[in-house]
């Protein structure tokens, strides 16, 4: 069989499904990125992004994956040997810490069991201990995509303030931006790192740094070498709507459309939709008699759920079975979670019936793969969704 009918279910926690409106917007002839038309596009996306980050401050756009924006956040603000406080919340936090080490920084890496977020009380205690202000930055992954745990950024900010410590606050929102409530200005974040391929409903290829005044000031004295990632050249060009090097023009057409869609639905509604789908997913998992990896209910992720398979049952075999039988991709277990969890992505352009199709695929897969479970997960999710259907106002206007 060389063709499978119907749509592939891409239910990994990003890259996510790209809506037709965004695909149509990208499907345009290449434009002159130094011509007058481009400046209009540049201004619209640079301004529009501020709304999504909930900031009035500049947002830098890189033609790069999220890893590039991680590097940009570090090299623009820090100097060789600087101590940074990082939290081992999972695979992505570990990769960011490894990058910091490779760049010549000195991370203190606070361990966790990969089932909880960064602890605001530990942040406060570590900063209070640091009387000489050796720690130059606190780096936290808001939503750990490998575990489905969301750290409490507002509470961590309060911890930094309570310690009266001048460290910068750098936050990775790659799998939370435009899915889970996130407030760059209100939470006093100095650099927010984000990517195009998850809540923003775009293909991979763009990434972002939202800045603060304090971060820009720090960048003037920061000594780590930087060229491509330098903010100041970028911000100088962005003033006129242009970029210092060739931007990813067609992805920017897509970004303009995605930002319009998010405005039409309303950020509040976008967050409520993600919360509701996450809750329905957890009800399904509990009905199956399986365990959600996140151990702290107030840190449950609204963009993905990592589900533990019972001991002796390989999560990757289950995923393979589901892909073969039902043409659905689920997220694999990363790092030390390999084979132990599968991850259900429920973020981006998504609705109730797509979630139910996803959960039905999982429930059938559990049966086919011989993973011990109880029936009724899809039913539990349906009951939750139906009970709250009238409260879920669809506010997306016609195109
Ligand atoms: C939380 C988080 N941080 C960083 C990254 C790395 O981003 P990229 O793979 O786009 O370079 C990812 C990728 O999924 C992620 O989920």
XYZ file of C-alpha atoms and ligand atoms in Angstrom:
415
model
C 0.000 0.000 0.000
C 1.646 3.242 -1.078
C -1.098 5.662 -0.081
C -2.994 6.131 3.149
C -6.295 7.913 2.809
C -7.366 10.719 5.101
C -5.245 13.082 7.132
C -2.228 11.933 9.108
C -2.776 12.719 12.810
C 0.285 14.689 13.882
C -0.163 14.704 17.655
C 3.398 15.249 18.759
C 3.896 18.292 20.998
C 5.275 20.268 18.074
C 5.846 20.874 15.305
C 2.059 21.162 15.212
C -0.505 21.042 12.429
C -0.373 24.149 10.254
C -3.860 25.528 9.541
C -4.942 26.021 5.926
C -5.061 29.791 6.325
C -1.392 29.827 7.287
C -0.439 27.403 4.488
C -2.245 29.608 1.937
C -0.510 32.692 3.337
C 2.935 31.111 2.946
C 2.183 30.021 -0.624
C 3.264 33.306 -2.251
C 5.948 34.341 -4.727
C 9.216 35.228 -3.028
C 9.361 38.956 -2.340
C 12.133 41.560 -2.356
C 13.144 41.724 1.270
C 14.613 45.193 0.709
C 11.597 46.535 -1.178
C 8.795 48.806 0.156
C 6.208 46.021 0.451
C 8.432 44.079 2.831
C 8.629 46.896 5.395
C 4.861 46.755 5.814
C 5.012 43.019 6.530
C 7.995 43.512 8.844
C 6.239 46.183 10.900
C 3.027 44.172 11.169
C 4.693 41.007 12.470
C 7.108 42.811 14.803
C 4.227 44.762 16.368
C 1.803 41.833 16.342
C 4.213 39.560 18.195
C 4.206 41.892 21.208
C 0.570 41.044 21.850
C 1.339 37.309 22.029
C 4.254 37.778 24.442
C 2.123 40.264 26.421
C 4.865 42.861 26.165
C 5.381 46.429 25.021
C 9.085 45.778 24.486
C 10.874 44.695 21.304
C 10.743 41.133 20.006
C 13.583 39.895 17.793
C 12.832 37.365 15.029
C 15.532 34.934 13.898
C 15.442 32.646 10.858
C 16.397 29.729 13.116
C 14.938 26.907 15.181
C 14.347 27.409 18.912
C 17.911 26.327 19.715
C 19.149 29.471 17.962
C 16.974 31.672 20.173
C 18.322 29.874 23.271
C 21.852 30.735 22.154
C 20.870 34.314 21.348
C 19.439 34.802 24.861
C 22.703 33.650 26.474
C 25.290 35.287 24.212
C 23.598 38.679 24.217
C 23.413 39.002 27.989
C 26.306 37.093 29.589
C 30.116 36.924 29.762
C 32.553 33.980 29.882
C 32.587 32.307 33.320
C 29.292 33.866 34.450
C 27.357 31.728 36.891
C 23.775 30.924 35.826
C 21.096 29.140 37.843
C 19.276 26.461 35.814
C 16.754 23.744 36.692
C 16.856 20.185 35.433
C 13.144 19.959 34.698
C 13.677 17.561 31.785
C 15.382 16.946 28.437
C 15.120 20.483 27.063
C 16.328 22.157 30.249
C 19.283 19.730 30.102
C 20.078 20.709 26.506
C 19.978 24.404 27.417
C 22.312 23.762 30.342
C 24.717 21.845 28.045
C 24.682 24.763 25.636
C 25.471 27.203 28.463
C 28.456 25.033 29.459
C 29.713 24.835 25.858
C 29.514 28.610 25.594
C 31.805 28.975 28.621
C 29.194 29.809 31.264
C 29.134 28.122 34.678
C 25.641 26.720 35.254
C 24.499 25.542 38.663
C 22.004 22.857 37.655
C 19.339 22.138 40.284
C 18.187 18.511 39.939
C 14.542 17.366 39.897
C 12.928 13.991 39.284
C 11.626 15.262 35.883
C 8.069 15.228 37.296
C 7.860 18.794 38.560
C 8.814 22.331 37.604
C 11.442 24.725 38.880
C 10.654 25.395 42.549
C 10.148 29.121 43.319
C 11.274 28.540 46.936
C 14.589 27.056 45.752
C 15.114 30.002 43.405
C 14.584 32.392 46.321
C 16.824 30.409 48.682
C 19.682 30.073 46.142
C 19.584 33.768 45.353
C 19.477 34.746 49.039
C 22.572 32.592 49.651
C 24.348 34.361 46.798
C 25.268 37.475 48.792
C 27.975 38.548 46.320
C 25.617 38.343 43.339
C 27.756 35.840 41.447
C 24.633 34.453 39.739
C 24.034 36.564 36.659
C 20.914 34.851 35.313
C 18.131 32.476 36.303
C 17.107 30.303 33.322
C 13.828 28.369 33.378
C 11.949 26.348 30.765
C 8.327 27.455 31.182
C 6.770 24.354 29.644
C 9.066 21.288 29.662
C 8.050 19.577 26.425
C 9.702 16.312 27.456
C 7.610 15.921 30.625
C 4.415 17.972 30.263
C 5.216 20.110 33.307
C 4.715 23.891 33.412
C 6.872 25.894 35.802
C 5.209 28.807 37.623
C 6.984 31.791 36.128
C 5.021 34.444 38.075
C 5.878 32.719 41.379
C 9.548 32.384 40.373
C 9.620 36.123 39.625
C 8.297 36.739 43.138
C 11.088 34.518 44.506
C 13.728 36.572 42.650
C 12.184 39.802 43.957
C 11.944 38.466 47.519
C 15.675 37.699 47.414
C 16.327 41.263 46.177
C 18.771 39.806 43.673
C 19.737 41.531 40.410
C 20.006 38.346 38.276
C 18.464 38.427 34.819
C 15.467 36.152 34.266
C 15.555 34.122 31.019
C 12.564 31.932 30.140
C 12.032 29.358 27.369
C 8.414 29.418 26.131
C 8.987 27.283 23.040
C 6.067 24.949 23.805
C 3.891 27.394 25.767
C 3.720 30.655 23.847
C 0.232 31.165 22.373
C -1.012 28.034 24.208
C -0.516 28.688 27.943
C -0.926 32.078 29.619
C 2.436 33.843 29.553
C 3.151 37.463 30.533
C 6.603 38.774 29.607
C 6.164 42.269 31.096
C 4.017 41.487 34.129
C 6.360 38.687 35.209
C 9.441 40.834 34.705
C 11.130 38.423 32.315
C 14.293 39.799 30.705
C 14.531 37.463 27.724
C 11.727 35.194 26.555
C 12.761 32.522 24.068
C 10.138 31.118 21.673
C 9.743 29.228 18.387
C 7.313 29.216 15.480
C 6.384 25.540 15.312
C 4.070 25.001 18.280
C 1.409 27.407 19.601
C 2.069 29.826 16.762
C 0.854 27.161 14.278
C 3.710 27.719 11.800
C 6.241 25.319 10.348
C 9.618 25.205 12.130
C 12.122 27.851 11.076
C 11.498 31.042 13.078
C 12.476 31.754 16.649
C 12.206 34.741 18.923
C 13.704 36.716 21.790
C 11.398 39.131 23.610
C 13.595 41.624 25.474
C 13.532 43.946 28.480
C 15.314 47.245 29.088
C 17.481 45.445 31.651
C 18.445 42.771 29.110
C 19.379 45.398 26.528
C 21.511 47.194 29.082
C 23.186 43.894 30.050
C 23.916 43.213 26.381
C 26.084 46.353 26.235
C 28.518 44.907 28.769
C 28.167 41.204 27.883
C 31.389 39.687 26.586
C 30.366 36.372 25.025
C 31.192 36.551 21.304
C 28.188 37.118 19.072
C 27.612 38.155 15.504
C 24.590 36.556 13.826
C 22.606 36.688 17.086
C 23.454 40.297 18.020
C 20.337 42.208 19.081
C 21.452 45.749 18.388
C 22.010 45.379 14.619
C 18.678 43.586 14.441
C 16.788 46.241 16.395
C 18.355 49.035 14.345
C 17.103 47.450 11.078
C 13.735 46.478 12.583
C 12.958 50.163 13.259
C 12.320 50.577 9.537
C 10.640 47.172 9.168
C 13.725 45.476 7.709
C 16.287 42.893 8.839
C 20.113 43.027 8.775
C 20.249 39.766 6.804
C 17.822 37.828 4.625
C 14.706 37.069 6.651
C 12.575 33.950 6.119
C 10.140 35.938 3.980
C 7.502 33.301 3.332
C 7.404 32.180 6.955
C 6.757 35.814 7.853
C 3.673 35.802 5.610
C 2.561 32.787 7.621
C 3.378 34.521 10.901
C 1.247 37.522 9.897
C -1.709 35.220 9.262
C -1.179 33.220 12.471
C -1.068 36.439 14.519
C -4.324 37.563 12.913
C -5.931 34.214 13.762
C -4.819 34.425 17.393
C -6.298 37.935 17.642
C -9.572 36.766 16.120
C -9.917 33.902 18.572
C -8.645 36.047 21.448
C -5.665 35.001 23.586
C -7.917 34.343 26.601
C -9.990 31.904 24.532
C -6.864 30.267 23.136
C -5.589 29.608 26.675
C -9.000 28.365 27.869
C -9.220 25.984 24.901
C -5.809 24.500 25.695
C -6.705 24.139 29.405
C -9.946 22.360 28.531
C -8.314 19.928 26.096
C -5.569 19.159 28.604
C -8.128 18.427 31.323
C -10.116 16.133 28.994
C -6.884 14.304 28.119
C -5.984 13.756 31.780
C -9.487 12.424 32.459
C -8.955 9.917 29.653
C -5.562 8.887 31.050
C -6.987 8.407 34.543
C -9.936 6.409 33.174
C -7.467 4.111 31.400
C -5.852 3.568 34.798
C -2.565 5.051 33.591
C -0.463 7.741 35.226
C 0.325 11.267 34.060
C 4.063 11.935 34.433
C 3.588 15.402 35.982
C 3.309 14.868 39.739
C 2.121 18.354 40.707
C -1.457 19.170 39.616
C -0.894 22.926 39.590
C 1.975 22.334 37.135
C 0.046 20.196 34.638
C 0.850 21.341 31.115
C -2.007 22.540 28.936
C -0.109 21.956 25.689
C 0.862 18.300 26.109
C 0.390 15.324 28.417
C 3.163 12.787 29.045
C 1.683 9.399 29.948
C 3.642 6.650 31.728
C 3.286 3.122 30.424
C 3.164 0.335 33.035
C 6.538 -1.274 33.873
C 7.539 -3.830 31.249
C 5.547 -2.104 28.476
C 7.656 -0.135 26.013
C 6.006 3.193 25.163
C 7.798 3.258 21.793
C 6.303 -0.102 20.783
C 2.882 1.349 21.573
C 3.630 4.450 19.502
C 4.787 2.275 16.600
C 1.608 0.219 16.742
C -0.533 3.363 16.753
C 1.376 4.829 13.799
C 1.030 1.624 11.771
C -2.597 0.947 12.600
C -4.073 4.445 12.763
C -1.595 6.761 11.031
C -1.061 8.872 14.137
C 2.266 10.203 15.452
C 2.650 10.672 19.200
C 5.689 12.143 20.985
C 8.438 9.761 22.048
C 10.028 9.616 25.513
C 13.166 11.798 25.474
C 16.420 11.290 27.377
C 15.953 9.161 30.474
C 12.222 8.829 29.714
C 12.873 6.848 26.489
C 10.481 3.881 26.298
C 8.784 4.895 29.544
C 6.376 7.605 28.405
C 4.508 8.693 25.316
C 3.439 12.294 24.852
C 0.106 13.478 23.510
C 0.319 16.932 21.922
C -2.891 18.951 22.255
C -1.663 22.371 21.209
C -1.883 24.709 18.264
C -4.727 24.588 15.750
C -6.860 21.961 17.454
C -10.476 21.258 18.397
C -12.679 18.856 20.348
C -13.166 16.258 17.635
C -9.478 16.233 16.749
C -8.770 15.545 20.432
C -11.316 12.748 20.528
C -9.827 11.182 17.385
C -6.424 11.363 19.049
C -7.632 9.758 22.275
C -9.529 7.076 20.334
C -6.279 6.225 18.519
C -4.488 5.889 21.862
C -7.237 3.764 23.418
C -7.325 1.389 20.442
C -3.522 1.303 20.409
C -3.357 0.302 24.076
C -5.594 -2.654 23.235
C -3.594 -3.681 20.146
C -0.248 -3.369 21.926
C -1.489 -5.375 24.909
C -0.853 -2.574 27.419
C -2.990 -3.245 30.506
C -5.646 -0.563 30.820
C -9.322 -0.002 31.479
C -11.804 1.043 28.811
C -13.626 4.344 28.906
C -10.934 7.002 28.457
C -12.531 8.480 25.344
C -15.908 8.398 27.100
C -14.511 10.318 30.064
C -13.029 12.929 27.731
C -16.302 13.229 25.788
C -18.231 13.815 28.985
C -15.859 16.576 30.023
C -15.925 18.264 26.616
C -19.702 18.020 26.232
C -20.355 19.364 29.736
C -18.317 22.438 28.924
C -19.265 22.849 25.261
C -21.610 25.801 25.796
C -18.942 27.657 27.794
C -16.452 27.260 24.977
C -17.455 30.254 22.900
C -16.089 30.083 19.368
C -15.089 33.660 18.684
C -12.975 33.098 15.600
C -14.539 35.329 12.944
C -14.855 34.402 9.305
C -11.651 35.036 7.360
C 10.945 23.595 25.499
C 11.827 23.482 24.298
N 12.981 24.168 24.277
C 13.810 24.114 23.232
C 13.527 23.338 22.126
C 14.496 23.292 20.995
O 13.925 23.931 19.884
P 14.294 23.516 18.383
O 14.171 22.034 18.275
O 13.269 24.284 17.567
O 15.671 24.000 18.120
C 12.345 22.606 22.092
C 12.010 21.761 20.940
O 11.031 21.070 20.913
C 11.484 22.691 23.206
O 10.324 21.997 23.231
